[in-house]
């Protein structure tokens, strides 16, 4: 399904900005319990406080609603819509509207997002061997549109159409440094538009914090001048997740993610290693290139009441070609954290993680699981 909250950073909000999506999941053909939130209309407005190594502290407000297009349709997952505005202590601003609409019987699903961001960021150059001392700052503004209609074509199988439009402008950087030396595509600002297809197989018992099941997604976008794109390239993605209930409510979560691009790829569409959801402990985009591969695992253990704990580890790499994603300069990360259940029935957790990588570390305060 590619819920908006799980899209790769390069095709949604700037790295490490996350919107808390309230999506109680109910797979087709399964009956909801009388207490299921799928039968209840929710409207929620609340303040947000979050933290990551990219943004520092961020503050804002979110409005979230859940609903059914057809009354008493307990066999269909709950539709949702969110609006969010965030400002960080590092002068970063994000405003976004997003949601997922589940039509009766889940014959059709539509995910969408509109966003604007003004975002100071850091850049170390391209490749897996960039030095910490190469860090330089730049700023950009961005408009983004994402539409993803899908149709159910079989049991737990969905075929979708992906449309993306992005405008990046007001890019400010120091002349004569990395952006100029490495001739970074899009450093003067650009516009991209692309169309693609998605294929999803999903047996998870909950999309927000699953305890069992498998999710496999493949999607690609092709960006072409006739669609209004300044750059021509293709972006391929594969995301495989497996959730295993090991003992009682303890869960082993596994993920393999790959992003592969070919063509003239602009700055904000490059694969970016690191972040609050992948390779925690590395600044999101600390290593950038045309391709990346990441393997990560997380063990989730409930403690008592609303409190839980996790341990996680991951390995990954980037490279200009597929064969460059190897064990040379392999990146690793590991860490642990706590979970506080804000809503037990919908498995919405407050996440406090501390991740460590090679010469890098960071603390994350976020809503929702990493994957």
JSON list of C-alpha atoms in Angstrom, two decimals, residues 32-248:
[
{"chain": "A", "resi": 32, "resn": "UNK", "atom": "CA", "xyz": [-13.60, -6.19, 13.46]},
{"chain": "A", "resi": 33, "resn": "UNK", "atom": "CA", "xyz": [-14.26, -6.66, 17.13]},
{"chain": "A", "resi": 34, "resn": "UNK", "atom": "CA", "xyz": [-17.01, -4.62, 18.78]},
{"chain": "A", "resi": 35, "resn": "UNK", "atom": "CA", "xyz": [-14.32, -2.47, 20.39]},
{"chain": "A", "resi": 36, "resn": "UNK", "atom": "CA", "xyz": [-12.45, -1.94, 17.12]},
{"chain": "A", "resi": 37, "resn": "UNK", "atom": "CA", "xyz": [-11.65, 1.71, 16.39]},
{"chain": "A", "resi": 38, "resn": "UNK", "atom": "CA", "xyz": [-12.56, 0.93, 12.77]},
{"chain": "A", "resi": 39, "resn": "UNK", "atom": "CA", "xyz": [-16.18, 1.50, 13.73]},
{"chain": "A", "resi": 40, "resn": "UNK", "atom": "CA", "xyz": [-15.56, 4.84, 15.42]},
{"chain": "A", "resi": 41, "resn": "UNK", "atom": "CA", "xyz": [-15.12, 8.31, 13.88]},
{"chain": "A", "resi": 42, "resn": "UNK", "atom": "CA", "xyz": [-12.17, 10.14, 15.44]},
{"chain": "A", "resi": 43, "resn": "UNK", "atom": "CA", "xyz": [-11.09, 13.77, 15.18]},
{"chain": "A", "resi": 44, "resn": "UNK", "atom": "CA", "xyz": [-7.95, 14.64, 17.10]},
{"chain": "A", "resi": 45, "resn": "UNK", "atom": "CA", "xyz": [-6.01, 17.90, 17.43]},
{"chain": "A", "resi": 46, "resn": "UNK", "atom": "CA", "xyz": [-2.84, 17.86, 19.50]},
{"chain": "A", "resi": 47, "resn": "UNK", "atom": "CA", "xyz": [0.53, 19.54, 19.85]},
{"chain": "A", "resi": 48, "resn": "UNK", "atom": "CA", "xyz": [3.70, 17.77, 18.65]},
{"chain": "A", "resi": 49, "resn": "UNK", "atom": "CA", "xyz": [7.11, 17.75, 20.28]},
{"chain": "A", "resi": 50, "resn": "UNK", "atom": "CA", "xyz": [9.79, 15.71, 18.53]},
{"chain": "A", "resi": 51, "resn": "UNK", "atom": "CA", "xyz": [13.55, 15.51, 18.28]},
{"chain": "A", "resi": 52, "resn": "UNK", "atom": "CA", "xyz": [16.18, 14.13, 15.90]},
{"chain": "A", "resi": 53, "resn": "UNK", "atom": "CA", "xyz": [19.82, 14.82, 15.14]},
{"chain": "A", "resi": 54, "resn": "UNK", "atom": "CA", "xyz": [18.80, 16.61, 11.92]},
{"chain": "A", "resi": 55, "resn": "UNK", "atom": "CA", "xyz": [16.18, 18.97, 13.31]},
{"chain": "A", "resi": 56, "resn": "UNK", "atom": "CA", "xyz": [17.02, 19.32, 16.99]},
{"chain": "A", "resi": 57, "resn": "UNK", "atom": "CA", "xyz": [13.71, 19.89, 18.76]},
{"chain": "A", "resi": 58, "resn": "UNK", "atom": "CA", "xyz": [10.63, 20.48, 16.66]},
{"chain": "A", "resi": 59, "resn": "UNK", "atom": "CA", "xyz": [7.30, 21.89, 17.79]},
{"chain": "A", "resi": 60, "resn": "UNK", "atom": "CA", "xyz": [3.97, 22.12, 16.07]},
{"chain": "A", "resi": 61, "resn": "UNK", "atom": "CA", "xyz": [0.39, 20.98, 15.83]},
{"chain": "A", "resi": 62, "resn": "UNK", "atom": "CA", "xyz": [-1.36, 18.12, 14.05]},
{"chain": "A", "resi": 63, "resn": "UNK", "atom": "CA", "xyz": [-5.01, 17.50, 13.25]},
{"chain": "A", "resi": 64, "resn": "UNK", "atom": "CA", "xyz": [-5.92, 13.88, 12.52]},
{"chain": "A", "resi": 65, "resn": "UNK", "atom": "CA", "xyz": [-9.25, 12.30, 11.65]},
{"chain": "A", "resi": 66, "resn": "UNK", "atom": "CA", "xyz": [-10.35, 8.73, 10.89]},
{"chain": "A", "resi": 67, "resn": "UNK", "atom": "CA", "xyz": [-13.56, 7.78, 9.15]},
{"chain": "A", "resi": 68, "resn": "UNK", "atom": "CA", "xyz": [-15.40, 5.27, 6.92]},
{"chain": "A", "resi": 69, "resn": "UNK", "atom": "CA", "xyz": [-16.89, 6.19, 3.56]},
{"chain": "A", "resi": 70, "resn": "UNK", "atom": "CA", "xyz": [-19.68, 3.69, 4.27]},
{"chain": "A", "resi": 71, "resn": "UNK", "atom": "CA", "xyz": [-21.31, 3.48, 7.68]},
{"chain": "A", "resi": 72, "resn": "UNK", "atom": "CA", "xyz": [-20.69, 0.30, 9.71]},
{"chain": "A", "resi": 73, "resn": "UNK", "atom": "CA", "xyz": [-18.17, -1.01, 7.16]},
{"chain": "A", "resi": 74, "resn": "UNK", "atom": "CA", "xyz": [-16.07, -2.94, 9.67]},
{"chain": "A", "resi": 75, "resn": "UNK", "atom": "CA", "xyz": [-14.43, -5.12, 7.00]},
{"chain": "A", "resi": 76, "resn": "UNK", "atom": "CA", "xyz": [-12.63, -2.11, 5.48]},
{"chain": "A", "resi": 77, "resn": "UNK", "atom": "CA", "xyz": [-9.69, -0.35, 7.02]},
{"chain": "A", "resi": 78, "resn": "UNK", "atom": "CA", "xyz": [-10.33, 3.09, 8.41]},
{"chain": "A", "resi": 79, "resn": "UNK", "atom": "CA", "xyz": [-9.66, 6.07, 6.14]},
{"chain": "A", "resi": 80, "resn": "UNK", "atom": "CA", "xyz": [-7.57, 8.85, 7.61]},
{"chain": "A", "resi": 81, "resn": "UNK", "atom": "CA", "xyz": [-6.53, 12.46, 6.96]},
{"chain": "A", "resi": 82, "resn": "UNK", "atom": "CA", "xyz": [-3.94, 14.62, 8.69]},
{"chain": "A", "resi": 83, "resn": "UNK", "atom": "CA", "xyz": [-2.76, 18.22, 8.63]},
{"chain": "A", "resi": 84, "resn": "UNK", "atom": "CA", "xyz": [0.50, 19.18, 10.31]},
{"chain": "A", "resi": 85, "resn": "UNK", "atom": "CA", "xyz": [2.70, 22.24, 10.79]},
{"chain": "A", "resi": 86, "resn": "UNK", "atom": "CA", "xyz": [6.15, 22.00, 12.40]},
{"chain": "A", "resi": 87, "resn": "UNK", "atom": "CA", "xyz": [8.93, 24.45, 13.21]},
{"chain": "A", "resi": 88, "resn": "UNK", "atom": "CA", "xyz": [12.30, 23.33, 14.53]},
{"chain": "A", "resi": 89, "resn": "UNK", "atom": "CA", "xyz": [14.93, 24.97, 16.70]},
{"chain": "A", "resi": 90, "resn": "UNK", "atom": "CA", "xyz": [17.20, 24.98, 13.61]},
{"chain": "A", "resi": 91, "resn": "UNK", "atom": "CA", "xyz": [14.88, 27.18, 11.59]},
{"chain": "A", "resi": 92, "resn": "UNK", "atom": "CA", "xyz": [13.23, 24.39, 9.58]},
{"chain": "A", "resi": 93, "resn": "UNK", "atom": "CA", "xyz": [9.53, 24.65, 8.72]},
{"chain": "A", "resi": 94, "resn": "UNK", "atom": "CA", "xyz": [7.16, 22.03, 7.28]},
{"chain": "A", "resi": 95, "resn": "UNK", "atom": "CA", "xyz": [3.44, 22.14, 6.52]},
{"chain": "A", "resi": 96, "resn": "UNK", "atom": "CA", "xyz": [1.65, 19.13, 5.02]},
{"chain": "A", "resi": 97, "resn": "UNK", "atom": "CA", "xyz": [-1.71, 17.55, 4.25]},
{"chain": "A", "resi": 98, "resn": "UNK", "atom": "CA", "xyz": [-1.86, 13.81, 3.75]},
{"chain": "A", "resi": 99, "resn": "UNK", "atom": "CA", "xyz": [-4.14, 10.86, 4.08]},
{"chain": "A", "resi": 100, "resn": "UNK", "atom": "CA", "xyz": [-5.33, 7.44, 2.94]},
{"chain": "A", "resi": 101, "resn": "UNK", "atom": "CA", "xyz": [-8.85, 6.75, 1.69]},
{"chain": "A", "resi": 102, "resn": "UNK", "atom": "CA", "xyz": [-10.12, 3.14, 1.76]},
{"chain": "A", "resi": 103, "resn": "UNK", "atom": "CA", "xyz": [-13.15, 2.57, -0.44]},
{"chain": "A", "resi": 104, "resn": "UNK", "atom": "CA", "xyz": [-15.75, -0.06, 0.57]},
{"chain": "A", "resi": 105, "resn": "UNK", "atom": "CA", "xyz": [-14.37, -3.58, 0.38]},
{"chain": "A", "resi": 106, "resn": "UNK", "atom": "CA", "xyz": [-10.92, -2.06, -0.20]},
{"chain": "A", "resi": 107, "resn": "UNK", "atom": "CA", "xyz": [-11.37, -2.47, -3.92]},
{"chain": "A", "resi": 108, "resn": "UNK", "atom": "CA", "xyz": [-9.65, 0.91, -4.23]},
{"chain": "A", "resi": 109, "resn": "UNK", "atom": "CA", "xyz": [-7.22, 2.79, -1.98]},
{"chain": "A", "resi": 110, "resn": "UNK", "atom": "CA", "xyz": [-5.92, 6.32, -2.51]},
{"chain": "A", "resi": 111, "resn": "UNK", "atom": "CA", "xyz": [-2.90, 7.77, -0.68]},
{"chain": "A", "resi": 112, "resn": "UNK", "atom": "CA", "xyz": [-2.08, 11.43, -1.11]},
{"chain": "A", "resi": 113, "resn": "UNK", "atom": "CA", "xyz": [0.21, 14.17, 0.19]},
{"chain": "A", "resi": 114, "resn": "UNK", "atom": "CA", "xyz": [0.71, 17.89, -0.33]},
{"chain": "A", "resi": 115, "resn": "UNK", "atom": "CA", "xyz": [3.58, 19.61, 1.46]},
{"chain": "A", "resi": 116, "resn": "UNK", "atom": "CA", "xyz": [5.71, 22.72, 1.68]},
{"chain": "A", "resi": 117, "resn": "UNK", "atom": "CA", "xyz": [9.04, 22.91, 3.47]},
{"chain": "A", "resi": 118, "resn": "UNK", "atom": "CA", "xyz": [11.79, 25.45, 4.13]},
{"chain": "A", "resi": 119, "resn": "UNK", "atom": "CA", "xyz": [14.74, 23.42, 5.28]},
{"chain": "A", "resi": 120, "resn": "UNK", "atom": "CA", "xyz": [18.37, 24.17, 6.23]},
{"chain": "A", "resi": 121, "resn": "UNK", "atom": "CA", "xyz": [20.33, 20.95, 5.73]},
{"chain": "A", "resi": 122, "resn": "UNK", "atom": "CA", "xyz": [23.88, 19.53, 5.60]},
{"chain": "A", "resi": 123, "resn": "UNK", "atom": "CA", "xyz": [25.87, 17.94, 2.79]},
{"chain": "A", "resi": 124, "resn": "UNK", "atom": "CA", "xyz": [29.09, 15.91, 2.85]},
{"chain": "A", "resi": 125, "resn": "UNK", "atom": "CA", "xyz": [29.43, 15.13, -0.85]},
{"chain": "A", "resi": 126, "resn": "UNK", "atom": "CA", "xyz": [28.50, 12.01, -2.81]},
{"chain": "A", "resi": 127, "resn": "UNK", "atom": "CA", "xyz": [29.59, 8.46, -2.10]},
{"chain": "A", "resi": 128, "resn": "UNK", "atom": "CA", "xyz": [30.24, 6.09, 0.78]},
{"chain": "A", "resi": 129, "resn": "UNK", "atom": "CA", "xyz": [33.70, 7.44, 1.69]},
{"chain": "A", "resi": 130, "resn": "UNK", "atom": "CA", "xyz": [32.95, 11.11, 2.37]},
{"chain": "A", "resi": 131, "resn": "UNK", "atom": "CA", "xyz": [34.76, 12.67, 5.32]},
{"chain": "A", "resi": 132, "resn": "UNK", "atom": "CA", "xyz": [33.17, 14.24, 8.38]},
{"chain": "A", "resi": 133, "resn": "UNK", "atom": "CA", "xyz": [35.33, 17.33, 7.79]},
{"chain": "A", "resi": 134, "resn": "UNK", "atom": "CA", "xyz": [33.67, 17.89, 4.38]},
{"chain": "A", "resi": 135, "resn": "UNK", "atom": "CA", "xyz": [30.37, 18.95, 5.95]},
{"chain": "A", "resi": 136, "resn": "UNK", "atom": "CA", "xyz": [28.80, 22.10, 4.55]},
{"chain": "A", "resi": 137, "resn": "UNK", "atom": "CA", "xyz": [25.38, 23.66, 5.06]},
{"chain": "A", "resi": 138, "resn": "UNK", "atom": "CA", "xyz": [22.80, 24.63, 2.47]},
{"chain": "A", "resi": 139, "resn": "UNK", "atom": "CA", "xyz": [19.17, 25.74, 2.45]},
{"chain": "A", "resi": 140, "resn": "UNK", "atom": "CA", "xyz": [16.25, 24.96, 0.18]},
{"chain": "A", "resi": 141, "resn": "UNK", "atom": "CA", "xyz": [12.50, 25.35, -0.17]},
{"chain": "A", "resi": 142, "resn": "UNK", "atom": "CA", "xyz": [10.27, 22.69, -1.61]},
{"chain": "A", "resi": 143, "resn": "UNK", "atom": "CA", "xyz": [6.72, 22.03, -2.82]},
{"chain": "A", "resi": 144, "resn": "UNK", "atom": "CA", "xyz": [5.68, 18.42, -3.14]},
{"chain": "A", "resi": 145, "resn": "UNK", "atom": "CA", "xyz": [2.62, 16.57, -4.51]},
{"chain": "A", "resi": 146, "resn": "UNK", "atom": "CA", "xyz": [2.13, 12.80, -4.25]},
{"chain": "A", "resi": 147, "resn": "UNK", "atom": "CA", "xyz": [-0.84, 10.73, -5.44]},
{"chain": "A", "resi": 148, "resn": "UNK", "atom": "CA", "xyz": [-1.05, 6.95, -5.21]},
{"chain": "A", "resi": 149, "resn": "UNK", "atom": "CA", "xyz": [-4.35, 5.30, -6.24]},
{"chain": "A", "resi": 150, "resn": "UNK", "atom": "CA", "xyz": [-4.42, 1.50, -5.94]},
{"chain": "A", "resi": 151, "resn": "UNK", "atom": "CA", "xyz": [-6.72, -1.34, -6.88]},
{"chain": "A", "resi": 152, "resn": "UNK", "atom": "CA", "xyz": [-7.02, -4.70, -5.16]},
{"chain": "A", "resi": 153, "resn": "UNK", "atom": "CA", "xyz": [-6.24, -7.42, -7.70]},
{"chain": "A", "resi": 154, "resn": "UNK", "atom": "CA", "xyz": [-6.20, -10.43, -5.37]},
{"chain": "A", "resi": 155, "resn": "UNK", "atom": "CA", "xyz": [-6.09, -11.55, -1.75]},
{"chain": "A", "resi": 156, "resn": "UNK", "atom": "CA", "xyz": [-3.72, -9.10, 0.00]},
{"chain": "A", "resi": 157, "resn": "UNK", "atom": "CA", "xyz": [-2.47, -7.94, -3.44]},
{"chain": "A", "resi": 158, "resn": "UNK", "atom": "CA", "xyz": [-2.64, -4.34, -4.70]},
{"chain": "A", "resi": 159, "resn": "UNK", "atom": "CA", "xyz": [-1.61, -2.71, -7.97]},
{"chain": "A", "resi": 160, "resn": "UNK", "atom": "CA", "xyz": [-1.16, 1.06, -7.96]},
{"chain": "A", "resi": 161, "resn": "UNK", "atom": "CA", "xyz": [-0.30, 4.13, -10.01]},
{"chain": "A", "resi": 162, "resn": "UNK", "atom": "CA", "xyz": [2.23, 6.59, -8.54]},
{"chain": "A", "resi": 163, "resn": "UNK", "atom": "CA", "xyz": [2.43, 10.29, -9.45]},
{"chain": "A", "resi": 164, "resn": "UNK", "atom": "CA", "xyz": [4.99, 12.69, -7.99]},
{"chain": "A", "resi": 165, "resn": "UNK", "atom": "CA", "xyz": [5.66, 16.35, -8.57]},
{"chain": "A", "resi": 166, "resn": "UNK", "atom": "CA", "xyz": [8.33, 18.30, -6.74]},
{"chain": "A", "resi": 167, "resn": "UNK", "atom": "CA", "xyz": [9.68, 21.81, -7.05]},
{"chain": "A", "resi": 168, "resn": "UNK", "atom": "CA", "xyz": [12.90, 22.68, -5.22]},
{"chain": "A", "resi": 169, "resn": "UNK", "atom": "CA", "xyz": [13.90, 26.35, -5.22]},
{"chain": "A", "resi": 170, "resn": "UNK", "atom": "CA", "xyz": [15.78, 29.07, -3.33]},
{"chain": "A", "resi": 171, "resn": "UNK", "atom": "CA", "xyz": [18.76, 26.76, -2.86]},
{"chain": "A", "resi": 172, "resn": "UNK", "atom": "CA", "xyz": [21.49, 28.66, -1.05]},
{"chain": "A", "resi": 173, "resn": "UNK", "atom": "CA", "xyz": [25.01, 27.27, -0.67]},
{"chain": "A", "resi": 174, "resn": "UNK", "atom": "CA", "xyz": [28.60, 28.50, -0.58]},
{"chain": "A", "resi": 175, "resn": "UNK", "atom": "CA", "xyz": [30.01, 28.86, -4.08]},
{"chain": "A", "resi": 176, "resn": "UNK", "atom": "CA", "xyz": [33.23, 27.01, -4.83]},
{"chain": "A", "resi": 177, "resn": "UNK", "atom": "CA", "xyz": [32.62, 24.21, -2.34]},
{"chain": "A", "resi": 178, "resn": "UNK", "atom": "CA", "xyz": [31.21, 20.69, -2.73]},
{"chain": "A", "resi": 179, "resn": "UNK", "atom": "CA", "xyz": [28.08, 21.62, -4.67]},
{"chain": "A", "resi": 180, "resn": "UNK", "atom": "CA", "xyz": [30.21, 23.27, -7.34]},
{"chain": "A", "resi": 181, "resn": "UNK", "atom": "CA", "xyz": [33.15, 20.86, -7.26]},
{"chain": "A", "resi": 182, "resn": "UNK", "atom": "CA", "xyz": [30.95, 17.76, -7.59]},
{"chain": "A", "resi": 183, "resn": "UNK", "atom": "CA", "xyz": [28.59, 19.45, -10.07]},
{"chain": "A", "resi": 184, "resn": "UNK", "atom": "CA", "xyz": [25.52, 18.39, -8.08]},
{"chain": "A", "resi": 185, "resn": "UNK", "atom": "CA", "xyz": [22.49, 18.08, -10.34]},
{"chain": "A", "resi": 186, "resn": "UNK", "atom": "CA", "xyz": [19.70, 20.45, -9.34]},
{"chain": "A", "resi": 187, "resn": "UNK", "atom": "CA", "xyz": [21.87, 22.73, -7.21]},
{"chain": "A", "resi": 188, "resn": "UNK", "atom": "CA", "xyz": [20.37, 25.79, -8.93]},
{"chain": "A", "resi": 189, "resn": "UNK", "atom": "CA", "xyz": [16.79, 24.65, -8.32]},
{"chain": "A", "resi": 190, "resn": "UNK", "atom": "CA", "xyz": [14.57, 22.36, -10.36]},
{"chain": "A", "resi": 191, "resn": "UNK", "atom": "CA", "xyz": [11.18, 20.84, -11.02]},
{"chain": "A", "resi": 192, "resn": "UNK", "atom": "CA", "xyz": [10.47, 17.11, -11.46]},
{"chain": "A", "resi": 193, "resn": "UNK", "atom": "CA", "xyz": [7.34, 15.17, -12.39]},
{"chain": "A", "resi": 194, "resn": "UNK", "atom": "CA", "xyz": [7.07, 11.41, -12.68]},
{"chain": "A", "resi": 195, "resn": "UNK", "atom": "CA", "xyz": [4.67, 8.52, -13.18]},
{"chain": "A", "resi": 196, "resn": "UNK", "atom": "CA", "xyz": [5.11, 4.93, -12.07]},
{"chain": "A", "resi": 197, "resn": "UNK", "atom": "CA", "xyz": [3.54, 1.73, -10.83]},
{"chain": "A", "resi": 198, "resn": "UNK", "atom": "CA", "xyz": [3.44, -0.03, -7.46]},
{"chain": "A", "resi": 199, "resn": "UNK", "atom": "CA", "xyz": [2.86, -3.63, -6.46]},
{"chain": "A", "resi": 200, "resn": "UNK", "atom": "CA", "xyz": [2.14, -4.59, -2.85]},
{"chain": "A", "resi": 201, "resn": "UNK", "atom": "CA", "xyz": [1.61, -7.84, -0.96]},
{"chain": "A", "resi": 202, "resn": "UNK", "atom": "CA", "xyz": [0.56, -7.24, 2.64]},
{"chain": "A", "resi": 203, "resn": "UNK", "atom": "CA", "xyz": [-0.48, -9.75, 5.33]},
{"chain": "A", "resi": 204, "resn": "UNK", "atom": "CA", "xyz": [0.41, -7.61, 8.38]},
{"chain": "A", "resi": 205, "resn": "UNK", "atom": "CA", "xyz": [-2.15, -7.64, 11.17]},
{"chain": "A", "resi": 206, "resn": "UNK", "atom": "CA", "xyz": [-1.54, -3.94, 11.76]},
{"chain": "A", "resi": 207, "resn": "UNK", "atom": "CA", "xyz": [0.16, -1.39, 9.51]},
{"chain": "A", "resi": 208, "resn": "UNK", "atom": "CA", "xyz": [1.24, 0.88, 12.36]},
{"chain": "A", "resi": 209, "resn": "UNK", "atom": "CA", "xyz": [2.88, -1.60, 14.74]},
{"chain": "A", "resi": 210, "resn": "UNK", "atom": "CA", "xyz": [2.51, -5.16, 13.41]},
{"chain": "A", "resi": 211, "resn": "UNK", "atom": "CA", "xyz": [3.13, -8.23, 15.55]},
{"chain": "A", "resi": 212, "resn": "UNK", "atom": "CA", "xyz": [2.99, -10.73, 12.67]},
{"chain": "A", "resi": 213, "resn": "UNK", "atom": "CA", "xyz": [2.79, -10.87, 8.90]},
{"chain": "A", "resi": 214, "resn": "UNK", "atom": "CA", "xyz": [4.75, -9.88, 5.82]},
{"chain": "A", "resi": 215, "resn": "UNK", "atom": "CA", "xyz": [4.77, -6.78, 3.64]},
{"chain": "A", "resi": 216, "resn": "UNK", "atom": "CA", "xyz": [6.49, -6.69, 0.25]},
{"chain": "A", "resi": 217, "resn": "UNK", "atom": "CA", "xyz": [6.41, -3.57, -1.89]},
{"chain": "A", "resi": 218, "resn": "UNK", "atom": "CA", "xyz": [7.92, -2.70, -5.22]},
{"chain": "A", "resi": 219, "resn": "UNK", "atom": "CA", "xyz": [7.40, 0.62, -6.93]},
{"chain": "A", "resi": 220, "resn": "UNK", "atom": "CA", "xyz": [9.07, 2.75, -9.56]},
{"chain": "A", "resi": 221, "resn": "UNK", "atom": "CA", "xyz": [8.74, 6.29, -10.92]},
{"chain": "A", "resi": 222, "resn": "UNK", "atom": "CA", "xyz": [9.87, 7.49, -14.34]},
{"chain": "A", "resi": 223, "resn": "UNK", "atom": "CA", "xyz": [10.58, 11.21, -14.61]},
{"chain": "A", "resi": 224, "resn": "UNK", "atom": "CA", "xyz": [10.30, 12.67, -18.13]},
{"chain": "A", "resi": 225, "resn": "UNK", "atom": "CA", "xyz": [10.44, 16.14, -19.74]},
{"chain": "A", "resi": 226, "resn": "UNK", "atom": "CA", "xyz": [6.99, 15.78, -21.33]},
{"chain": "A", "resi": 227, "resn": "UNK", "atom": "CA", "xyz": [5.57, 15.51, -17.80]},
{"chain": "A", "resi": 228, "resn": "UNK", "atom": "CA", "xyz": [7.25, 18.80, -16.88]},
{"chain": "A", "resi": 229, "resn": "UNK", "atom": "CA", "xyz": [10.43, 17.35, -15.36]},
{"chain": "A", "resi": 230, "resn": "UNK", "atom": "CA", "xyz": [13.77, 19.17, -15.67]},
{"chain": "A", "resi": 231, "resn": "UNK", "atom": "CA", "xyz": [15.61, 15.87, -15.21]},
{"chain": "A", "resi": 232, "resn": "UNK", "atom": "CA", "xyz": [15.07, 12.48, -16.79]},
{"chain": "A", "resi": 233, "resn": "UNK", "atom": "CA", "xyz": [15.66, 9.45, -14.57]},
{"chain": "A", "resi": 234, "resn": "UNK", "atom": "CA", "xyz": [13.99, 6.37, -13.12]},
{"chain": "A", "resi": 235, "resn": "UNK", "atom": "CA", "xyz": [13.72, 5.50, -9.45]},
{"chain": "A", "resi": 236, "resn": "UNK", "atom": "CA", "xyz": [13.18, 1.86, -8.34]},
{"chain": "A", "resi": 237, "resn": "UNK", "atom": "CA", "xyz": [12.38, 0.84, -4.77]},
{"chain": "A", "resi": 238, "resn": "UNK", "atom": "CA", "xyz": [11.92, -2.45, -2.96]},
{"chain": "A", "resi": 239, "resn": "UNK", "atom": "CA", "xyz": [10.79, -2.74, 0.67]},
{"chain": "A", "resi": 240, "resn": "UNK", "atom": "CA", "xyz": [10.40, -6.15, 2.35]},
{"chain": "A", "resi": 241, "resn": "UNK", "atom": "CA", "xyz": [9.31, -6.45, 5.98]},
{"chain": "A", "resi": 242, "resn": "UNK", "atom": "CA", "xyz": [8.70, -9.49, 8.15]},
{"chain": "A", "resi": 243, "resn": "UNK", "atom": "CA", "xyz": [7.21, -9.51, 11.65]},
{"chain": "A", "resi": 244, "resn": "UNK", "atom": "CA", "xyz": [7.55, -12.60, 13.86]},
{"chain": "A", "resi": 245, "resn": "UNK", "atom": "CA", "xyz": [5.91, -13.08, 17.25]},
{"chain": "A", "resi": 246, "resn": "UNK", "atom": "CA", "xyz": [8.72, -14.82, 19.15]},
{"chain": "A", "resi": 247, "resn": "UNK", "atom": "CA", "xyz": [7.39, -15.23, 22.68]},
{"chain": "A", "resi": 248, "resn": "UNK", "atom": "CA", "xyz": [4.05, -13.97, 23.97]}
]
